[in-house]
Coordinates of C-alpha atoms in Angstrom, one line a residue:
M4 CA -16.3 26.9 -4.0
S5 CA -13.0 26.6 -6.0
G6 CA -11.4 23.3 -6.8
L7 CA -12.8 19.9 -7.5
R8 CA -14.8 17.9 -5.0
F9 CA -13.4 14.4 -4.5
C10 CA -14.8 11.5 -2.5
F11 CA -12.4 8.7 -1.5
L12 CA -14.1 5.4 -0.5
T13 CA -11.7 3.1 1.3
T14 CA -11.9 0.3 3.9
F15 CA -8.8 1.6 5.9
Y16 CA -7.7 5.1 6.8
P17 CA -5.4 6.3 9.6
P18 CA -5.6 5.6 12.4
Y19 CA -7.9 2.7 11.4
N20 CA -5.3 1.1 9.1
F21 CA -2.8 -1.7 9.2
G22 CA -0.4 -0.9 6.4
G23 CA 0.5 1.2 3.5
D24 CA -2.8 1.5 1.6
G25 CA -4.4 3.7 4.2
I26 CA -1.3 5.9 4.4
A27 CA -1.2 6.2 0.6
V28 CA -4.9 7.3 0.6
Q29 CA -4.2 9.9 3.2
R30 CA -1.2 11.3 1.4
L31 CA -3.1 11.7 -1.9
A32 CA -6.1 13.3 -0.1
R33 CA -3.8 15.8 1.6
A34 CA -1.9 16.5 -1.6
L35 CA -5.1 17.3 -3.4
V36 CA -6.3 19.6 -0.6
G37 CA -2.9 21.3 -0.7
T38 CA -3.5 22.2 -4.4
G39 CA -6.9 23.8 -3.7
H40 CA -9.3 20.8 -4.0
H41 CA -11.7 19.4 -1.5
V42 CA -11.7 15.8 -0.3
T43 CA -14.2 13.7 1.7
V44 CA -12.8 10.3 2.9
I45 CA -15.3 7.6 3.8
H46 CA -13.8 4.6 5.6
D47 CA -15.1 1.7 7.7
A48 CA -14.1 1.3 11.3
D49 CA -16.2 -1.9 11.6
A50 CA -14.0 -3.6 9.1
F51 CA -10.8 -2.5 10.9
R52 CA -12.0 -3.8 14.2
S53 CA -13.4 -7.0 12.7
L54 CA -9.8 -7.8 11.6
G55 CA -8.5 -7.3 15.2
G56 CA -7.3 -3.7 14.7
T57 CA -7.0 -1.2 17.5
P58 CA -6.7 2.4 16.3
A59 CA -3.4 4.0 17.0
L60 CA -3.3 7.2 19.1
P61 CA -3.5 10.2 16.8
T62 CA 0.0 11.4 15.8
G63 CA 1.4 13.9 13.4
D64 CA -0.5 16.8 11.9
P65 CA -4.3 17.0 12.1
E66 CA -6.2 16.8 8.8
P67 CA -6.0 20.1 7.0
P68 CA -9.0 22.3 6.2
G69 CA -10.8 21.0 3.1
L70 CA -10.3 17.4 4.1
R71 CA -13.3 15.8 5.8
V72 CA -13.1 12.2 7.2
V73 CA -16.3 10.2 7.7
T74 CA -16.0 7.1 9.8
L75 CA -18.6 4.4 9.3
E76 CA -19.5 2.5 12.4
S77 CA -22.5 0.3 13.4
T78 CA -23.9 -1.6 16.3
L79 CA -23.5 -4.8 14.3
G80 CA -19.7 -4.6 14.4
P81 CA -18.0 -7.5 12.7
L82 CA -21.3 -8.8 11.2
S83 CA -21.3 -5.7 9.0
S84 CA -18.0 -6.7 7.4
V85 CA -19.0 -10.4 7.1
L86 CA -22.2 -9.4 5.2
T87 CA -20.2 -7.2 2.8
Q88 CA -17.5 -9.8 2.3
Q89 CA -20.1 -12.6 1.5
L90 CA -22.7 -10.7 -0.5
G91 CA -20.5 -8.2 -2.3
H92 CA -22.7 -5.2 -1.3
P93 CA -22.6 -2.6 1.4
V94 CA -25.5 -4.2 3.3
V95 CA -25.3 -2.2 6.5
H96 CA -23.7 1.1 5.4
G97 CA -25.0 1.3 1.9
G98 CA -27.7 3.8 2.7
R99 CA -25.3 6.1 4.5
I100 CA -22.8 5.9 1.7
A101 CA -25.4 6.6 -1.0
A102 CA -26.7 9.6 1.0
L103 CA -23.2 11.0 1.5
L104 CA -22.5 10.7 -2.2
D105 CA -25.7 12.5 -3.1
E106 CA -25.2 15.2 -0.6
G107 CA -21.6 15.9 -1.5
D108 CA -22.3 16.5 -5.2
F109 CA -18.8 15.2 -6.0
D110 CA -16.9 15.6 -9.2
V111 CA -14.8 12.5 -8.7
I112 CA -15.4 9.3 -6.7
H113 CA -12.1 7.5 -6.1
Y114 CA -12.4 3.9 -4.9
H115 CA -9.4 2.5 -3.0
N116 CA -9.5 -0.7 -1.0
I117 CA -13.3 -1.3 -1.1
S118 CA -13.4 -5.0 -0.2
L119 CA -15.1 -4.5 3.2
V120 CA -16.4 -0.9 2.9
G121 CA -18.8 -2.0 0.2
G122 CA -17.5 -4.7 -2.2
P123 CA -18.4 -4.5 -5.9
G124 CA -21.8 -3.1 -5.1
V125 CA -20.4 0.2 -3.9
L126 CA -19.1 0.9 -7.4
A127 CA -22.7 1.5 -8.7
L128 CA -23.3 4.3 -6.2
G129 CA -23.0 8.0 -7.2
S130 CA -22.8 9.6 -10.6
A131 CA -19.4 11.3 -10.6
L132 CA -16.4 10.4 -12.7
K133 CA -15.1 7.2 -11.1
V134 CA -11.6 6.1 -10.4
Y135 CA -10.3 2.8 -8.9
T136 CA -6.8 2.3 -7.6
A137 CA -5.6 -1.3 -7.1
H138 CA -3.7 -1.1 -3.8
E139 CA -3.9 -4.9 -3.7
H140 CA -4.8 -7.6 -6.1
W141 CA -8.4 -7.9 -4.9
L142 CA -9.8 -7.5 -8.4
V143 CA -8.3 -10.9 -9.4
C144 CA -7.7 -12.6 -6.0
P145 CA -10.2 -13.4 -3.3
T146 CA -7.5 -13.2 -0.6
H147 CA -6.2 -9.9 -2.1
V148 CA -2.5 -10.8 -2.1
L149 CA -1.8 -13.6 -4.6
W150 CA -0.1 -15.6 -1.8
R151 CA -1.3 -19.1 -2.5
H152 CA -2.2 -21.4 0.4
R153 CA -0.4 -19.0 2.7
R154 CA 3.0 -20.4 1.6
E155 CA 4.0 -19.2 -1.9
P156 CA 3.4 -16.6 -4.7
C157 CA 0.4 -17.6 -6.8
V158 CA 1.3 -18.8 -10.3
G159 CA -2.1 -20.4 -11.0
R160 CA -5.6 -20.3 -9.6
E161 CA -6.6 -22.7 -6.8
C162 CA -8.9 -20.2 -5.2
L163 CA -11.3 -22.3 -3.2
R164 CA -8.6 -24.3 -1.4
C165 CA -6.5 -21.1 -1.0
Q166 CA -9.4 -19.2 0.7
L167 CA -9.8 -22.0 3.1
H168 CA -6.1 -22.0 3.9
H169 CA -6.4 -18.2 4.5
H170 CA -9.3 -19.0 6.9
R171 CA -11.7 -17.0 4.7
P172 CA -15.2 -18.2 3.6
P173 CA -15.5 -18.5 -0.2
Q174 CA -17.3 -15.6 -1.9
V175 CA -20.1 -16.9 -4.0
W176 CA -20.5 -13.6 -5.7
R177 CA -17.2 -14.0 -7.4
Y178 CA -18.7 -16.7 -9.6
S179 CA -21.9 -14.8 -10.4
G180 CA -20.6 -12.0 -12.7
L181 CA -21.3 -9.4 -10.0
L182 CA -17.8 -7.9 -10.1
E183 CA -17.6 -7.7 -13.9
R184 CA -21.0 -6.0 -14.1
H185 CA -20.1 -3.4 -11.5
L186 CA -16.7 -2.7 -12.9
A187 CA -18.5 -1.2 -15.9
H188 CA -19.3 1.8 -13.6
V189 CA -15.6 2.7 -13.3
D190 CA -14.1 5.2 -15.8
L191 CA -10.4 4.9 -14.9
F192 CA -8.4 2.1 -13.3
L193 CA -5.0 2.8 -11.8
A194 CA -2.2 0.3 -11.0
M195 CA 0.6 1.3 -8.7
S196 CA 3.4 -0.3 -10.7
V197 CA 4.0 -1.8 -14.1
F198 CA 4.4 -5.2 -12.4
S199 CA 0.9 -4.9 -10.8
R200 CA -0.7 -3.8 -14.1
D201 CA 0.9 -6.8 -15.9
K202 CA -0.1 -9.2 -13.1
H203 CA -3.7 -8.1 -13.3
R204 CA -3.6 -8.8 -17.0
E205 CA -2.0 -12.2 -16.4
F206 CA -4.9 -13.2 -14.1
G207 CA -7.6 -12.2 -16.5
F208 CA -8.3 -8.5 -15.8
T209 CA -9.2 -7.1 -19.2
R210 CA -9.7 -3.4 -18.5
E211 CA -7.0 -0.9 -19.4
M212 CA -5.0 0.3 -16.4
E213 CA -2.8 3.4 -16.1
V214 CA 0.3 3.3 -13.9
L215 CA 0.4 5.8 -11.1
P216 CA 2.8 5.2 -8.2
G217 CA 2.5 6.1 -4.6
F218 CA 4.5 8.9 -3.1
V219 CA 5.8 10.4 0.2
D220 CA 6.0 13.9 1.4
D221 CA 8.4 15.9 -0.7
T222 CA 9.7 18.3 1.9
E223 CA 13.3 18.1 2.9
P224 CA 13.8 15.6 5.7
E225 CA 14.5 17.4 9.0
N226 CA 17.5 16.9 11.3
R227 CA 19.4 14.8 8.7
S228 CA 22.4 14.9 11.1
A229 CA 20.5 13.7 14.1
T230 CA 22.0 11.2 16.4
P231 CA 21.6 7.5 15.2
P232 CA 19.1 5.4 17.1
Q233 CA 21.9 3.2 18.4
A234 CA 25.6 3.2 18.6
R235 CA 26.2 0.0 16.5
P236 CA 25.6 0.2 12.7
Y237 CA 22.6 -1.7 11.5
F238 CA 20.5 -2.9 8.6
L239 CA 16.7 -2.2 8.7
F240 CA 13.5 -4.1 8.0
V241 CA 10.2 -2.2 8.0
G242 CA 6.8 -3.9 7.5
R243 CA 4.3 -6.4 8.9
L244 CA 5.6 -9.7 10.2
E245 CA 3.7 -12.0 7.9
P246 CA 4.7 -15.1 6.0
S247 CA 4.9 -13.3 2.6
K248 CA 7.3 -10.7 3.9
G249 CA 10.2 -13.2 4.2
V250 CA 11.7 -11.8 7.4
E251 CA 12.9 -15.2 8.5
D252 CA 15.3 -15.2 5.6
L253 CA 17.2 -12.3 7.3
L254 CA 17.7 -13.8 10.7
P255 CA 20.5 -16.3 9.9
H256 CA 22.7 -13.5 8.5
F257 CA 22.7 -11.8 11.9
Q258 CA 23.4 -14.7 14.2
G259 CA 26.8 -15.0 15.9
D260 CA 29.4 -12.3 15.9
G261 CA 29.4 -9.5 13.4
P262 CA 29.8 -5.7 13.1
F263 CA 26.2 -4.9 12.1
D264 CA 22.8 -5.4 13.7
L265 CA 19.3 -6.0 12.3
L266 CA 16.5 -3.7 13.4
I267 CA 13.0 -5.0 12.7
A268 CA 10.2 -2.3 12.8
G269 CA 6.8 -3.8 12.7
D270 CA 4.6 -6.6 14.1
G271 CA 2.2 -9.2 12.9
T272 CA 1.1 -12.8 13.2
L273 CA 4.7 -14.2 13.0
G274 CA 6.0 -11.8 15.7
E275 CA 6.3 -14.4 18.4
E276 CA 7.7 -17.1 16.1
L277 CA 10.3 -14.8 14.7
R278 CA 11.4 -13.7 18.1
A279 CA 11.9 -17.4 19.1
K280 CA 13.9 -18.0 15.9
A281 CA 16.1 -15.0 16.7
G282 CA 16.8 -16.5 20.1
T283 CA 19.2 -14.6 22.3
S284 CA 21.1 -13.0 19.4
P285 CA 22.1 -9.5 20.6
R286 CA 22.4 -8.4 17.0
I287 CA 18.6 -8.7 16.3
R288 CA 16.3 -6.1 17.8
F289 CA 12.5 -6.2 17.4
L290 CA 11.1 -2.7 17.8
G291 CA 7.5 -3.5 17.4
R292 CA 5.0 -1.3 15.6
V293 CA 6.7 2.1 15.0
A294 CA 4.8 5.3 14.3
P295 CA 5.5 6.7 10.8
E296 CA 7.2 9.9 12.1
A297 CA 9.5 7.8 14.3
L298 CA 10.7 5.8 11.3
A299 CA 12.7 8.8 9.8
P300 CA 15.8 8.4 11.9
L301 CA 15.7 4.6 11.5
Y302 CA 15.9 5.0 7.7
R303 CA 18.3 7.9 7.8
H304 CA 21.1 6.0 9.7
A305 CA 20.6 2.5 8.3
R306 CA 23.4 1.1 6.1
A307 CA 20.5 -0.3 4.0
L308 CA 16.8 -1.2 4.1
V309 CA 16.4 -4.9 3.4
V310 CA 13.2 -6.0 1.6
P311 CA 13.0 -9.8 1.6
T312 CA 9.4 -10.0 0.5
R313 CA 8.5 -13.3 -1.2
G314 CA 5.1 -12.3 -2.5
F315 CA 3.6 -10.1 -5.2
E316 CA 3.3 -6.6 -3.7
T317 CA 1.6 -3.9 -5.9
F318 CA 4.1 -1.2 -4.9
G319 CA 7.1 -0.7 -2.6
L320 CA 6.2 2.1 -0.3
V321 CA 9.0 1.3 2.1
V322 CA 11.5 1.6 -0.8
I323 CA 10.6 5.2 -1.5
E324 CA 10.5 6.0 2.2
A325 CA 14.0 4.7 2.4
F326 CA 15.1 6.7 -0.7
R327 CA 13.6 9.8 0.8
H328 CA 16.1 9.6 3.6
G329 CA 19.0 8.6 1.5
A330 CA 19.1 4.9 2.5
P331 CA 19.9 2.3 -0.2
V332 CA 17.7 -0.8 -0.6
I333 CA 18.5 -4.5 -0.8
A334 CA 15.4 -6.2 -2.2
R335 CA 14.3 -9.6 -3.5
R336 CA 14.0 -9.7 -7.3
I337 CA 10.2 -10.0 -7.3
G338 CA 7.1 -7.9 -7.7
P339 CA 7.6 -4.1 -8.2
Y340 CA 11.1 -4.0 -6.7
P341 CA 13.1 -4.7 -9.9
E342 CA 11.6 -1.7 -11.7
M343 CA 12.1 0.5 -8.7
I344 CA 15.7 -0.5 -8.0
E345 CA 16.8 -0.7 -11.6
S346 CA 15.3 2.6 -12.7
S347 CA 16.8 4.4 -9.7
G348 CA 20.2 2.8 -9.2
G349 CA 19.3 3.0 -5.5
G350 CA 20.1 -0.5 -4.4
T351 CA 20.8 -4.2 -5.1
L352 CA 18.5 -7.0 -6.0
F353 CA 18.9 -10.7 -4.9
N354 CA 17.3 -14.0 -5.8
T355 CA 18.9 -16.5 -3.5
T356 CA 20.0 -16.5 0.2
G357 CA 23.6 -16.6 -1.0
E358 CA 23.0 -13.4 -3.1
L359 CA 21.4 -11.8 0.0
A360 CA 24.5 -12.7 2.1
D361 CA 26.8 -11.3 -0.5
A362 CA 24.8 -8.0 -0.6
I363 CA 24.8 -7.6 3.2
T364 CA 28.6 -8.2 3.2
D365 CA 29.1 -5.7 0.3
Y366 CA 27.1 -3.0 2.1
S367 CA 28.8 -3.8 5.4
T368 CA 32.3 -3.4 4.0
D369 CA 31.8 -0.6 1.4
A370 CA 30.3 2.4 3.1
A371 CA 31.1 4.7 0.2
G372 CA 29.3 2.4 -2.3
A373 CA 26.2 2.2 0.0
A374 CA 26.2 6.0 0.3
R375 CA 26.4 6.4 -3.5
R376 CA 23.4 4.0 -4.0
G377 CA 21.5 5.9 -1.3
A378 CA 22.2 9.2 -3.0
A379 CA 21.0 7.8 -6.4
G380 CA 17.8 6.5 -4.7
R381 CA 17.1 10.0 -3.2
E382 CA 17.6 11.6 -6.6
A383 CA 15.2 9.2 -8.2
Y384 CA 12.7 9.8 -5.4
L385 CA 12.8 13.5 -6.0
K386 CA 12.0 13.0 -9.7
Q387 CA 9.4 10.2 -9.5
W388 CA 7.9 9.6 -6.1
T389 CA 7.0 13.0 -4.5
S390 CA 3.6 14.6 -4.3
A391 CA 4.9 17.3 -6.7
A392 CA 5.7 14.6 -9.2
V393 CA 2.7 12.4 -8.9
T394 CA -0.3 14.7 -8.1
P395 CA -0.1 16.5 -11.5
K396 CA -0.1 13.2 -13.3
Y397 CA -3.2 12.1 -11.3
L398 CA -5.0 15.3 -12.2
D399 CA -4.0 15.0 -15.8
L400 CA -5.5 11.5 -16.0
I401 CA -8.7 12.9 -14.4
H402 CA -8.7 15.7 -17.1
R403 CA -8.3 13.2 -19.9
V404 CA -11.3 11.1 -18.8
A405 CA -13.4 14.2 -18.2
A406 CA -12.6 15.4 -21.7
R407 CA -13.8 12.1 -23.2
Q408 CA -17.0 12.3 -21.2
G409 CA -17.6 16.0 -21.6
R410 CA -17.7 16.8 -17.9
E411 CA -17.6 20.5 -18.2
R412 CA -17.2 21.4 -14.5
I413 CA -14.0 19.3 -14.2
L414 CA -12.6 20.7 -17.4
A415 CA -13.3 24.3 -16.4
T416 CA -11.7 23.7 -13.0
L417 CA -8.6 21.9 -14.1
G418 CA -8.1 24.1 -17.1
G419 CA -4.9 23.2 -18.9
N420 CA -3.8 20.5 -16.3

């Protein structure tokens, strides 16, 4: 068998996923298979269903040869996830996971979002080189998102009260040293942005973290001249409708008369409330949950993607998706967005609602300027955020760790990578 054998352990994986982390895991798995490696993905359908998820209908291409997906399910349903969340171990699925890791004889075990697939305890399973990607801030935050009391970015720990506000039972294991002990099993930690790496440090994470961003497919977008999804020009929001996403900050700018509409692709717990706030404005359209492949024309013909997120994201997946299709981005100056916008020249940052209004006006009246920023974003995307740009960096990091540890099979397979 040629190529390395990878095992990805993750709570969410399409179609059992809510947001960007499952999609990011799938993209990396497919990219590795595309370069001659073999990937087994183990994910937890119990966890997805316990959070109210309903798997989407299969769309897009099937998984390629060399990519095996193992879906964990049990008759206990949500109780399986509750036990993992409370005890920090894969109580129900631990035996199955351990057996899969032993049978697979993997070279690399890569942990992604492990909060409900096994908690800290899963880090001790297996003997391969181990990698952990911080798709969220779970390592330093019981609620994963550093969104304090469900109303503001976290600037100081109030964890017990915050968990109660998030309607989550406190995790006693976080005060027992369990996480710290099991992190010793991990050989390489990856942050998805400089901001996320620095935020982990700020909140007490002492291990070194390498920065490796997400990416999207690097093939040329098809049908770039396709018909726009509607006759009137529009701005676009893509994401979950949750308090930290800041969508309500957009609505006042699209009330009353105006030449541009706002299209909102996504749904969530604030969906009904936001629709009520939008009222009868014909300029605001809620599209609901949109399949990934159906987003392409929405990005391609938008005057700009608007990212009003108030919280601390680890990476801006929607930003690089917009850049891929040549759409510029208007983003709040928070989280990873400043480093992405400033390094690319692909958009505009704002702090206040007044600055947001100015940016919307600027992009509405200056089509040529918006197009220049979109072109700059696409150029930056091609250099920084494609599988061709990111996958070799990932394999180089694996090679460096393997060299330190003397893992001959990895070194022989990767050669000079």
